[in-house]
mmCIF file of C-alpha atoms and ligand atoms in Angstrom:
data_model
loop_
_atom_site.group_PDB
_atom_site.id
_atom_site.type_symbol
_atom_site.label_atom_id
_atom_site.label_comp_id
_atom_site.label_asym_id
_atom_site.label_seq_id
_atom_site.Cartn_x
_atom_site.Cartn_y
_atom_site.Cartn_z
ATOM 1 C CA MET A 1 21.488 -59.624 -34.424
ATOM 2 C CA LEU A 2 19.584 -59.480 -31.218
ATOM 3 C CA LYS A 3 21.550 -59.600 -28.103
ATOM 4 C CA PHE A 4 18.900 -59.938 -25.373
ATOM 5 C CA ASN A 5 19.661 -61.276 -21.948
ATOM 6 C CA HIS A 6 16.411 -63.207 -21.090
ATOM 7 C CA GLU A 7 16.093 -66.703 -19.884
ATOM 8 C CA ASN A 8 13.541 -67.430 -22.649
ATOM 9 C CA ILE A 9 15.528 -65.961 -25.755
ATOM 10 C CA VAL A 10 18.251 -68.019 -27.318
ATOM 11 C CA LYS A 11 21.686 -66.695 -26.251
ATOM 12 C CA PHE A 12 23.913 -65.245 -28.772
ATOM 13 C CA TYR A 13 27.539 -65.766 -28.029
ATOM 14 C CA GLY A 14 29.160 -64.273 -31.009
ATOM 15 C CA TRP A 15 30.558 -64.662 -34.663
ATOM 16 C CA THR A 16 33.065 -67.159 -35.789
ATOM 17 C CA LEU A 17 34.704 -67.869 -39.045
ATOM 18 C CA VAL A 18 33.876 -71.331 -40.593
ATOM 19 C CA GLU A 19 37.414 -73.021 -40.966
ATOM 20 C CA GLU A 20 36.047 -75.056 -44.040
ATOM 21 C CA ASP A 21 35.126 -71.856 -46.119
ATOM 22 C CA PRO A 22 36.197 -68.400 -44.864
ATOM 23 C CA GLN A 23 33.530 -66.729 -46.858
ATOM 24 C CA ILE A 24 31.066 -68.079 -44.363
ATOM 25 C CA ILE A 25 30.466 -66.420 -41.056
ATOM 26 C CA GLY A 26 29.062 -68.477 -38.413
ATOM 27 C CA ILE A 27 26.733 -67.578 -35.516
ATOM 28 C CA VAL A 28 27.390 -69.097 -32.129
ATOM 29 C CA LEU A 29 24.378 -69.483 -30.109
ATOM 30 C CA GLU A 30 23.306 -71.346 -26.995
ATOM 31 C CA TRP A 31 22.615 -74.888 -27.775
ATOM 32 C CA CYS A 32 19.028 -75.955 -27.072
ATOM 33 C CA ASN A 33 18.953 -79.772 -27.533
ATOM 34 C CA TYR A 34 15.219 -80.389 -28.133
ATOM 35 C CA SER A 35 12.464 -79.200 -30.316
ATOM 36 C CA LEU A 36 9.367 -78.163 -29.089
ATOM 37 C CA ASP A 37 7.483 -81.145 -30.936
ATOM 38 C CA MET A 38 9.747 -83.744 -29.240
ATOM 39 C CA ALA A 39 9.355 -82.152 -25.735
ATOM 40 C CA VAL A 40 5.542 -81.885 -25.922
ATOM 41 C CA THR A 41 4.676 -84.941 -28.067
ATOM 42 C CA GLN A 42 7.267 -87.441 -26.514
ATOM 43 C CA ILE A 43 8.516 -86.096 -23.268
ATOM 44 C CA LYS A 44 5.174 -84.540 -22.180
ATOM 45 C CA VAL A 45 6.580 -81.101 -21.139
ATOM 46 C CA ASP A 46 3.842 -78.931 -19.842
ATOM 47 C CA PRO A 47 2.613 -76.793 -22.583
ATOM 48 C CA PHE A 48 1.086 -74.137 -20.354
ATOM 49 C CA LYS A 49 4.645 -73.636 -18.937
ATOM 50 C CA ILE A 50 5.987 -73.264 -22.471
ATOM 51 C CA ILE A 51 3.219 -70.776 -23.461
ATOM 52 C CA VAL A 52 3.670 -68.587 -20.359
ATOM 53 C CA GLU A 53 7.614 -68.679 -20.806
ATOM 54 C CA VAL A 54 7.291 -67.632 -24.448
ATOM 55 C CA ALA A 55 4.896 -64.942 -23.677
ATOM 56 C CA LEU A 56 7.655 -63.616 -21.114
ATOM 57 C CA ALA A 57 10.061 -63.640 -23.815
ATOM 58 C CA LEU A 58 7.625 -61.807 -26.295
ATOM 59 C CA GLU A 59 6.898 -59.308 -23.433
ATOM 60 C CA HIS A 60 10.556 -58.634 -23.101
ATOM 61 C CA LEU A 61 11.281 -58.277 -26.761
ATOM 62 C CA HIS A 62 8.035 -55.961 -27.031
ATOM 63 C CA SER A 63 9.438 -53.643 -24.037
ATOM 64 C CA PHE A 64 12.295 -52.688 -26.537
ATOM 65 C CA ASN A 65 9.758 -52.197 -29.521
ATOM 66 C CA ILE A 66 11.168 -55.436 -31.127
ATOM 67 C CA ILE A 67 8.690 -57.790 -32.997
ATOM 68 C CA PRO A 68 10.096 -61.081 -33.994
ATOM 69 C CA ARG A 69 7.514 -61.562 -36.892
ATOM 70 C CA ASP A 70 8.240 -65.307 -36.989
ATOM 71 C CA VAL A 71 6.775 -66.861 -33.843
ATOM 72 C CA LYS A 72 5.862 -70.412 -34.472
ATOM 73 C CA PRO A 73 6.346 -74.005 -32.974
ATOM 74 C CA HIS A 74 9.815 -74.499 -34.965
ATOM 75 C CA ASN A 75 11.276 -71.419 -33.652
ATOM 76 C CA ILE A 76 10.702 -72.532 -29.903
ATOM 77 C CA LEU A 77 13.297 -74.579 -28.891
ATOM 78 C CA ILE A 78 13.709 -76.282 -25.247
ATOM 79 C CA CYS A 79 17.057 -76.385 -23.414
ATOM 80 C CA LYS A 80 17.369 -79.264 -21.066
ATOM 81 C CA PRO A 81 20.992 -79.901 -19.885
ATOM 82 C CA LEU A 82 21.920 -83.428 -18.918
ATOM 83 C CA GLY A 83 20.929 -83.946 -15.076
ATOM 84 C CA VAL A 84 18.400 -81.255 -15.109
ATOM 85 C CA GLU A 85 14.637 -82.325 -14.402
ATOM 86 C CA TRP A 86 12.223 -81.958 -17.325
ATOM 87 C CA SER A 87 10.129 -79.861 -15.079
ATOM 88 C CA ASN A 88 13.063 -77.260 -15.115
ATOM 89 C CA ALA A 89 13.721 -77.622 -18.840
ATOM 90 C CA VAL A 90 13.818 -74.050 -20.256
ATOM 91 C CA PRO A 91 11.681 -73.018 -23.661
ATOM 92 C CA ASN A 92 13.571 -70.424 -25.804
ATOM 93 C CA LEU A 93 12.470 -68.289 -28.644
ATOM 94 C CA CYS A 94 14.788 -68.488 -31.451
ATOM 95 C CA ASP A 95 15.067 -67.239 -35.063
ATOM 96 C CA PHE A 96 15.252 -63.424 -35.367
ATOM 97 C CA GLY A 97 15.995 -63.445 -38.964
ATOM 98 C CA CYS A 98 12.679 -61.487 -39.656
ATOM 99 C CA ALA A 99 12.680 -59.376 -36.516
ATOM 100 C CA LYS A 100 11.951 -55.784 -36.784
ATOM 101 C CA LYS A 101 12.349 -52.626 -34.449
ATOM 102 C CA CYS A 102 9.322 -50.385 -34.409
ATOM 103 C CA ASN A 103 9.214 -46.817 -33.095
HETATM 104 N N1 LIG B 201 20.427 -72.455 -30.748
HETATM 105 C C1 LIG B 201 19.967 -73.547 -31.137
HETATM 106 N N2 LIG B 201 20.084 -74.681 -30.801
HETATM 107 C C2 LIG B 201 19.822 -75.847 -31.247
HETATM 108 N N3 LIG B 201 18.968 -76.094 -32.590
HETATM 109 C C3 LIG B 201 18.955 -74.764 -33.199
HETATM 110 C C4 LIG B 201 19.267 -73.511 -32.637
HETATM 111 N N4 LIG B 201 19.036 -72.501 -33.478
HETATM 112 C C5 LIG B 201 18.306 -73.079 -34.488
HETATM 113 N N5 LIG B 201 18.321 -74.557 -34.507
HETATM 114 C C6 LIG B 201 17.710 -75.517 -35.167
HETATM 115 O O1 LIG B 201 17.954 -74.923 -36.794
HETATM 116 C C7 LIG B 201 16.568 -74.662 -37.280
HETATM 117 C C8 LIG B 201 16.597 -73.454 -38.026
HETATM 118 O O2 LIG B 201 17.011 -72.566 -37.405
HETATM 119 P P1 LIG B 201 16.348 -70.851 -37.390
HETATM 120 O O3 LIG B 201 17.212 -70.085 -36.743
HETATM 121 O O4 LIG B 201 14.988 -71.204 -36.918
HETATM 122 O O5 LIG B 201 16.570 -70.651 -38.965
HETATM 123 P P2 LIG B 201 15.565 -70.554 -40.125
HETATM 124 O O6 LIG B 201 14.187 -70.980 -39.665
HETATM 125 O O7 LIG B 201 15.289 -69.186 -40.668
HETATM 126 O O8 LIG B 201 16.105 -71.594 -41.152
HETATM 127 C C9 LIG B 201 15.579 -74.615 -35.992
HETATM 128 O O9 LIG B 201 14.232 -74.895 -36.139
HETATM 129 C C10 LIG B 201 16.170 -75.691 -34.901
HETATM 130 O O10 LIG B 201 15.758 -77.158 -35.335
HETATM 131 MG MG1 LIG B 202 13.138 -70.757 -37.931
#
């Protein structure tokens, strides 16, 4: 599991047991409350800001030789806590299930 500390990479907080089924292990992540689709089409978040910030996330991963291999709109989520202006919403890259470290 990736454990990177970057503003535009969804934060990994740890593992948890799922009470209803002890055979399932849950992943605890930072909660991102908007999809990219909703943020861009309904709320009109600046797409340029999103592209730039996702590029910063990719640059950070690449500096550790990590390639996510599944970068697509569904894997970009937007965090906008209550009371925060939309102009300060933070795009986050998520879903590192296909990520690979290259030498
Ligand atoms: N941290 C998160 N906060 C809010 N929703 C999330 C978060 N992580 C995943 N999701 C939601 O779950 C969907 C699937 O999760 P994802 O990690 O992309 O797995 P996969 O695409 O492999 O099923 C995402 O597209 C998103 O809608
Ligand atoms: Mg996904």
